[in-house]
Amino acid sequence: MPATRSVKTLIVYDSVYGNTEKIAKAIGDSIAGSKVLRAYEADYSALKEFDLIIVGSPTHGGRLTEAVKDFLGKIPANSLGNTCVASFDTRASAEGVFMKALINFFGYAAGRIADSLKSKGGLLVAAPEGFILTYSHL
Ligand SMILES: Cc1cc2nc3c(=O)[nH]c(=O)nc-3n(C[C@H](O)[C@H](O)[C@H](O)COP(=O)(O)O)c2cc1C
């Protein structure tokens, strides 16, 4: 029987109220042997050790949080060398046409994270995913 090797996976996230953390940990629980780290704990110079890097952030003003931005900003351009990457965010459940339009206008964190990971040489293996809060602080 051929030897199998698990996919070395790193999940990096930020969370203010705990929702993004729950998603990050649930993803981690579903991938055997994965490592789940908060963005400020993650060592951007050791990313080449991983086969798959998943980055998640709460959406704040259509963008990622400072901690995730900081983590991504420190990864040197083209350093991911075709490492598989994916992204997710958490976002508000907008009520009403106006709020929906406003939130859509500003956009979401996951697409921006994916763009950043791709710009570092990452190979996007899944469409950016958004998880909608059933209760929102907005
Ligand atoms: C300052 C602030 C700005 C926010 N901006 C947006 C936004 O632009 N779009 C959106 O869908 N949700 C927005 N939200 C709701 C957050 O996405 C939500 O609080 C977050 O997903 C919760 O994740 P956490 O529990 O991991 O912190 C905002 C929340 C805060 C506190």
Coordinates of N, CA and C and ligand atoms in Angstrom, one line a residue:
M1 N 0.8 -1.2 0.0 CA 0.0 0.0 0.0 C 0.9 1.3 0.0
P2 N 0.6 2.3 -0.9 CA 1.5 3.4 -0.9 C 1.3 4.2 0.4
A3 N 2.5 4.8 0.9 CA 2.4 5.6 2.1 C 1.6 6.9 1.8
T4 N 0.8 7.3 2.8 CA 0.1 8.5 2.7 C 0.6 9.6 3.6
R5 N 0.5 10.8 3.3 CA 1.0 11.9 4.1 C -0.1 12.9 4.3
S6 N -0.3 13.3 5.5 CA -1.4 14.3 5.7 C -1.0 15.7 5.2
V7 N -2.0 16.4 4.7 CA -1.7 17.8 4.2 C -1.3 18.7 5.4
K8 N -0.1 19.2 5.4 CA 0.3 20.1 6.5 C -0.5 21.4 6.3
T9 N -1.3 21.7 7.3 CA -2.2 22.9 7.1 C -2.1 23.9 8.3
L10 N -2.0 25.1 7.9 CA -1.9 26.2 8.9 C -3.2 27.1 8.7
I11 N -3.9 27.3 9.8 CA -5.0 28.2 9.8 C -4.7 29.5 10.6
V12 N -4.7 30.6 10.0 CA -4.3 31.9 10.7 C -5.6 32.7 10.8
Y13 N -5.9 33.3 11.9 CA -7.1 34.1 12.0 C -7.0 35.2 13.0
D14 N -7.9 36.1 13.0 CA -8.1 37.1 14.0 C -9.5 37.1 14.4
S15 N -9.8 37.6 15.6 CA -11.2 37.6 16.1 C -11.3 38.5 17.2
V16 N -12.4 39.4 17.2 CA -12.6 40.3 18.3 C -13.6 39.7 19.3
Y17 N -14.7 39.2 18.7 CA -15.8 38.8 19.6 C -15.9 37.2 19.7
G18 N -15.0 36.5 19.0 CA -15.0 35.1 19.1 C -15.6 34.2 18.0
N19 N -16.3 34.9 17.1 CA -17.0 34.1 16.0 C -16.0 33.6 15.0
T20 N -15.0 34.4 14.6 CA -14.0 34.0 13.6 C -13.2 32.9 14.2
E21 N -12.9 33.0 15.5 CA -12.1 32.0 16.2 C -12.8 30.6 16.2
K22 N -14.2 30.7 16.4 CA -14.9 29.4 16.4 C -14.8 28.7 15.0
I23 N -14.9 29.5 13.9 CA -14.9 29.0 12.6 C -13.5 28.4 12.3
A24 N -12.4 29.2 12.7 CA -11.0 28.8 12.5 C -10.8 27.4 13.2
K25 N -11.3 27.3 14.4 CA -11.1 26.1 15.2 C -11.9 24.9 14.6
A26 N -13.1 25.2 14.1 CA -13.9 24.2 13.5 C -13.2 23.6 12.2
I27 N -12.6 24.6 11.4 CA -11.8 24.1 10.3 C -10.6 23.3 10.7
G28 N -10.0 23.8 11.8 CA -8.8 23.0 12.3 C -9.2 21.6 12.7
D29 N -10.4 21.5 13.4 CA -10.8 20.2 13.9 C -11.1 19.3 12.8
S30 N -11.4 19.8 11.6 CA -11.8 19.0 10.5 C -10.6 18.5 9.6
I31 N -9.4 19.1 9.9 CA -8.2 18.8 9.1 C -7.2 18.2 10.1
A32 N -7.0 16.9 10.0 CA -6.1 16.2 11.0 C -4.7 16.8 11.0
G33 N -4.2 17.1 12.2 CA -2.8 17.6 12.3 C -2.6 19.0 12.0
S34 N -3.7 19.8 11.7 CA -3.5 21.2 11.4 C -3.2 22.0 12.6
K35 N -2.6 23.2 12.3 CA -2.2 24.1 13.3 C -3.1 25.4 13.2
V36 N -3.6 25.8 14.3 CA -4.5 27.0 14.3 C -3.8 28.1 15.1
L37 N -3.6 29.2 14.5 CA -2.9 30.3 15.2 C -3.5 31.7 15.0
R38 N -3.5 32.5 16.0 CA -4.0 33.9 15.9 C -2.9 34.6 15.0
A39 N -3.4 35.6 14.3 CA -2.5 36.3 13.3 C -1.2 36.8 14.0
Y40 N -1.4 37.3 15.2 CA -0.2 37.9 15.8 C 0.8 36.9 16.3
E41 N 0.3 35.6 16.4 CA 1.2 34.5 16.9 C 1.9 33.8 15.7
A42 N 1.4 34.0 14.5 CA 1.9 33.2 13.3 C 3.3 33.8 12.8
D43 N 4.1 32.8 12.6 CA 5.5 33.2 12.1 C 5.5 33.2 10.6
Y44 N 5.4 34.4 10.0 CA 5.3 34.5 8.5 C 6.5 33.9 7.8
S45 N 7.7 33.7 8.5 CA 8.9 33.2 7.8 C 8.9 31.7 7.8
A46 N 7.9 31.0 8.4 CA 7.9 29.6 8.4 C 6.8 29.0 7.6
L47 N 6.2 29.8 6.7 CA 5.0 29.4 6.0 C 5.3 28.3 4.9
K48 N 6.6 28.3 4.5 CA 6.9 27.3 3.4 C 6.8 25.8 3.9
E49 N 6.8 25.7 5.3 CA 6.6 24.3 5.9 C 5.2 23.7 5.6
F50 N 4.3 24.6 5.2 CA 2.9 24.1 5.1 C 2.5 23.9 3.6
D51 N 1.6 22.9 3.4 CA 1.0 22.6 2.1 C -0.2 23.5 1.8
L52 N -0.9 23.9 2.9 CA -2.1 24.6 2.7 C -2.2 25.7 3.8
I53 N -2.4 26.9 3.4 CA -2.6 28.0 4.4 C -3.9 28.6 4.2
I54 N -4.7 28.7 5.3 CA -6.0 29.2 5.3 C -6.0 30.5 6.2
V55 N -6.5 31.6 5.7 CA -6.5 32.8 6.5 C -7.9 33.4 6.7
G56 N -8.3 33.7 7.9 CA -9.6 34.2 8.1 C -9.6 35.5 9.0
S57 N -10.6 36.3 8.7 CA -10.7 37.6 9.5 C -12.1 38.0 9.6
P58 N -12.5 38.7 10.7 CA -13.7 39.4 10.7 C -13.7 40.5 9.6
T59 N -14.9 40.8 9.0 CA -14.9 41.9 8.1 C -15.2 43.2 8.9
H60 N -14.3 44.2 8.8 CA -14.4 45.5 9.4 C -14.3 46.6 8.4
G61 N -15.5 47.2 8.2 CA -15.5 48.3 7.2 C -15.1 47.8 5.8
G62 N -15.5 46.5 5.5 CA -15.3 45.9 4.2 C -13.9 45.3 4.1
R63 N -13.1 45.4 5.2 CA -11.7 45.0 5.1 C -11.4 44.0 6.2
L64 N -10.1 43.6 6.2 CA -9.6 42.7 7.2 C -9.1 43.5 8.4
T65 N -9.0 42.8 9.5 CA -8.5 43.5 10.7 C -7.0 43.8 10.6
E66 N -6.6 44.7 11.4 CA -5.1 45.2 11.4 C -4.2 44.0 11.6
A67 N -4.6 43.1 12.5 CA -3.7 41.9 12.8 C -3.5 41.1 11.6
V68 N -4.6 40.8 10.8 CA -4.4 40.0 9.6 C -3.7 40.7 8.6
K69 N -4.0 42.0 8.4 CA -3.3 42.9 7.4 C -1.8 42.9 7.7
D70 N -1.5 43.0 9.0 CA -0.1 43.0 9.4 C 0.6 41.7 9.1
F71 N -0.1 40.6 9.4 CA 0.5 39.3 9.1 C 0.7 39.1 7.6
L72 N -0.3 39.4 6.8 CA -0.1 39.3 5.3 C 0.9 40.2 4.8
G73 N 1.0 41.4 5.3 CA 1.9 42.4 4.9 C 3.4 42.0 5.1
K74 N 3.6 41.1 6.1 CA 5.0 40.7 6.4 C 5.4 39.6 5.5
I75 N 4.5 38.9 4.8 CA 4.9 37.8 3.9 C 5.6 38.4 2.7
P76 N 6.8 38.0 2.4 CA 7.5 38.6 1.3 C 6.8 38.2 0.0
A77 N 6.8 39.1 -1.0 CA 6.2 38.9 -2.3 C 6.7 37.6 -2.9
N78 N 5.9 36.8 -3.6 CA 6.2 35.6 -4.3 C 6.9 34.5 -3.4
S79 N 6.8 34.7 -2.0 CA 7.5 33.7 -1.2 C 6.7 32.4 -0.9
L80 N 5.4 32.4 -1.3 CA 4.6 31.2 -1.0 C 4.8 30.1 -2.0
G81 N 5.4 30.5 -3.2 CA 5.9 29.4 -4.1 C 4.9 28.3 -4.4
N82 N 3.6 28.7 -4.8 CA 2.6 27.7 -5.1 C 2.1 26.9 -4.0
T83 N 2.3 27.4 -2.8 CA 1.6 26.8 -1.6 C 0.1 27.0 -1.8
C84 N -0.7 26.0 -1.5 CA -2.2 26.1 -1.6 C -2.7 27.1 -0.6
V85 N -3.6 28.0 -0.9 CA -4.1 29.0 0.0 C -5.6 29.1 -0.2
A86 N -6.3 29.5 0.9 CA -7.7 29.7 0.9 C -8.0 30.8 2.0
S87 N -9.2 31.4 1.9 CA -9.5 32.5 2.8 C -11.0 32.4 3.2
F88 N -11.3 33.0 4.4 CA -12.7 33.2 4.8 C -12.8 34.4 5.7
D89 N -14.0 34.9 5.8 CA -14.3 35.9 6.7 C -15.6 35.7 7.5
T90 N -15.8 36.5 8.5 CA -17.2 36.5 9.1 C -17.7 37.9 8.8
R91 N -19.0 38.0 8.7 CA -19.6 39.3 8.3 C -21.0 39.4 8.9
A92 N -21.5 40.6 8.9 CA -22.8 40.9 9.5 C -23.9 40.4 8.6
S93 N -25.0 40.1 9.3 CA -26.3 39.7 8.5 C -27.0 41.0 8.4
A94 N -27.0 41.7 7.2 CA -27.6 43.0 7.0 C -29.1 42.8 6.9
E95 N -29.8 43.7 7.6 CA -31.3 43.8 7.5 C -31.6 45.0 6.7
G96 N -32.5 44.8 5.7 CA -33.0 46.0 5.0 C -32.2 46.2 3.7
V97 N -32.8 46.8 2.7 CA -32.2 47.1 1.4 C -31.0 48.0 1.6
F98 N -31.2 49.1 2.4 CA -30.1 50.1 2.5 C -28.9 49.5 3.2
M99 N -29.1 48.8 4.3 CA -27.9 48.2 5.0 C -27.2 47.2 4.1
K100 N -28.0 46.4 3.4 CA -27.5 45.3 2.5 C -26.6 46.0 1.4
A101 N -27.1 47.1 0.8 CA -26.4 47.8 -0.3 C -25.1 48.4 0.3
L102 N -25.2 49.0 1.5 CA -24.1 49.7 2.1 C -23.0 48.6 2.4
I103 N -23.3 47.5 3.0 CA -22.4 46.5 3.3 C -21.7 45.9 2.0
N104 N -22.6 45.7 1.0 CA -22.1 45.1 -0.2 C -21.1 46.1 -0.9
F105 N -21.4 47.4 -0.7 CA -20.6 48.5 -1.4 C -19.2 48.4 -0.8
F106 N -19.1 48.2 0.5 CA -17.7 48.2 1.1 C -17.0 46.8 0.9
G107 N -17.8 45.8 0.6 CA -17.1 44.5 0.3 C -16.8 43.7 1.5
Y108 N -16.0 42.7 1.3 CA -15.7 41.7 2.4 C -14.2 41.4 2.5
A109 N -13.9 40.9 3.7 CA -12.4 40.6 3.9 C -11.9 39.5 3.1
A110 N -12.7 38.4 2.9 CA -12.1 37.2 2.4 C -11.5 37.4 1.0
G111 N -12.2 38.1 0.1 CA -11.6 38.4 -1.2 C -10.3 39.1 -1.2
R112 N -10.2 40.1 -0.3 CA -9.0 40.9 -0.1 C -7.9 40.0 0.4
I113 N -8.2 39.1 1.3 CA -7.2 38.1 1.8 C -6.7 37.3 0.7
A114 N -7.6 36.7 -0.1 CA -7.3 35.9 -1.2 C -6.3 36.6 -2.2
D115 N -6.7 37.8 -2.5 CA -5.8 38.6 -3.4 C -4.4 38.8 -2.9
S116 N -4.4 39.0 -1.6 CA -3.1 39.2 -1.0 C -2.2 37.9 -1.0
L117 N -2.9 36.8 -0.6 CA -2.2 35.5 -0.7 C -1.7 35.2 -2.1
K118 N -2.5 35.5 -3.1 CA -2.2 35.2 -4.5 C -1.0 36.1 -4.9
S119 N -1.0 37.3 -4.4 CA 0.1 38.2 -4.7 C 1.5 37.8 -4.1
K120 N 1.4 36.9 -3.1 CA 2.6 36.3 -2.5 C 3.0 35.0 -3.1
G121 N 2.3 34.6 -4.2 CA 2.6 33.4 -4.9 C 1.8 32.2 -4.5
G122 N 0.8 32.4 -3.6 CA -0.1 31.3 -3.2 C -1.0 30.9 -4.3
L123 N -1.4 29.6 -4.3 CA -2.3 29.0 -5.3 C -3.7 28.9 -4.7
L124 N -4.6 29.8 -5.1 CA -5.9 29.7 -4.5 C -6.7 28.5 -4.9
V125 N -7.1 27.7 -3.9 CA -7.7 26.4 -4.2 C -9.2 26.3 -3.9
A126 N -9.7 27.4 -3.3 CA -11.2 27.5 -3.1 C -11.6 29.0 -3.2
A127 N -12.8 29.2 -3.6 CA -13.3 30.6 -3.6 C -13.4 31.1 -2.2
P128 N -13.1 32.4 -2.0 CA -13.2 33.1 -0.7 C -14.6 32.8 -0.1
E129 N -14.6 32.5 1.2 CA -15.9 32.1 1.8 C -16.2 33.1 2.9
G130 N -17.5 33.4 2.9 CA -18.0 34.3 4.0 C -19.0 33.6 4.9
F131 N -18.8 33.7 6.2 CA -19.8 33.2 7.2 C -20.6 34.3 7.8
I132 N -21.9 34.2 7.7 CA -22.7 35.3 8.1 C -23.2 35.1 9.5
L133 N -23.0 36.1 10.3 CA -23.4 36.1 11.7 C -24.9 36.2 11.8
T134 N -25.5 35.4 12.6 CA -27.0 35.5 12.8 C -27.3 36.6 13.8
Y135 N -26.3 36.9 14.6 CA -26.5 38.1 15.5 C -25.3 39.1 15.1
S136 N -25.6 40.3 14.9 CA -24.5 41.3 14.5 C -24.4 42.4 15.5
H137 N -23.2 42.9 15.6 CA -22.9 44.1 16.5 C -23.2 45.4 15.8
L138 N -23.5 45.3 14.5 CA -23.7 46.6 13.7 C -25.1 47.1 14.0
Ligands
LIG1 C1 -15.9 48.2 13.6 C2 -16.7 47.1 12.9 C3 -16.9 47.2 11.5 C4 -17.6 46.2 10.9 N1 -17.8 46.3 9.5 C5 -18.5 45.4 8.9 C6 -18.6 45.4 7.4 O1 -18.1 46.3 6.8 N2 -19.3 44.4 6.8 C7 -19.8 43.4 7.5 O2 -20.5 42.5 6.9 N3 -19.7 43.3 8.9 C8 -19.1 44.3 9.5 N4 -18.9 44.2 10.9 C9 -19.4 43.0 11.6 C10 -18.2 42.1 11.8 O3 -17.9 41.4 10.6 C11 -18.5 41.1 12.9 O4 -18.5 41.8 14.1 C12 -17.4 40.0 12.9 O5 -17.6 39.1 11.8 C13 -17.4 39.2 14.2 O6 -16.3 38.4 14.2 P1 -15.5 38.1 15.5 O7 -16.5 37.6 16.5 O8 -14.5 37.1 15.2 O9 -14.9 39.4 16.0 C14 -18.2 45.1 11.6 C15 -18.0 45.1 13.0 C16 -17.2 46.0 13.6 C17 -17.1 45.9 15.1

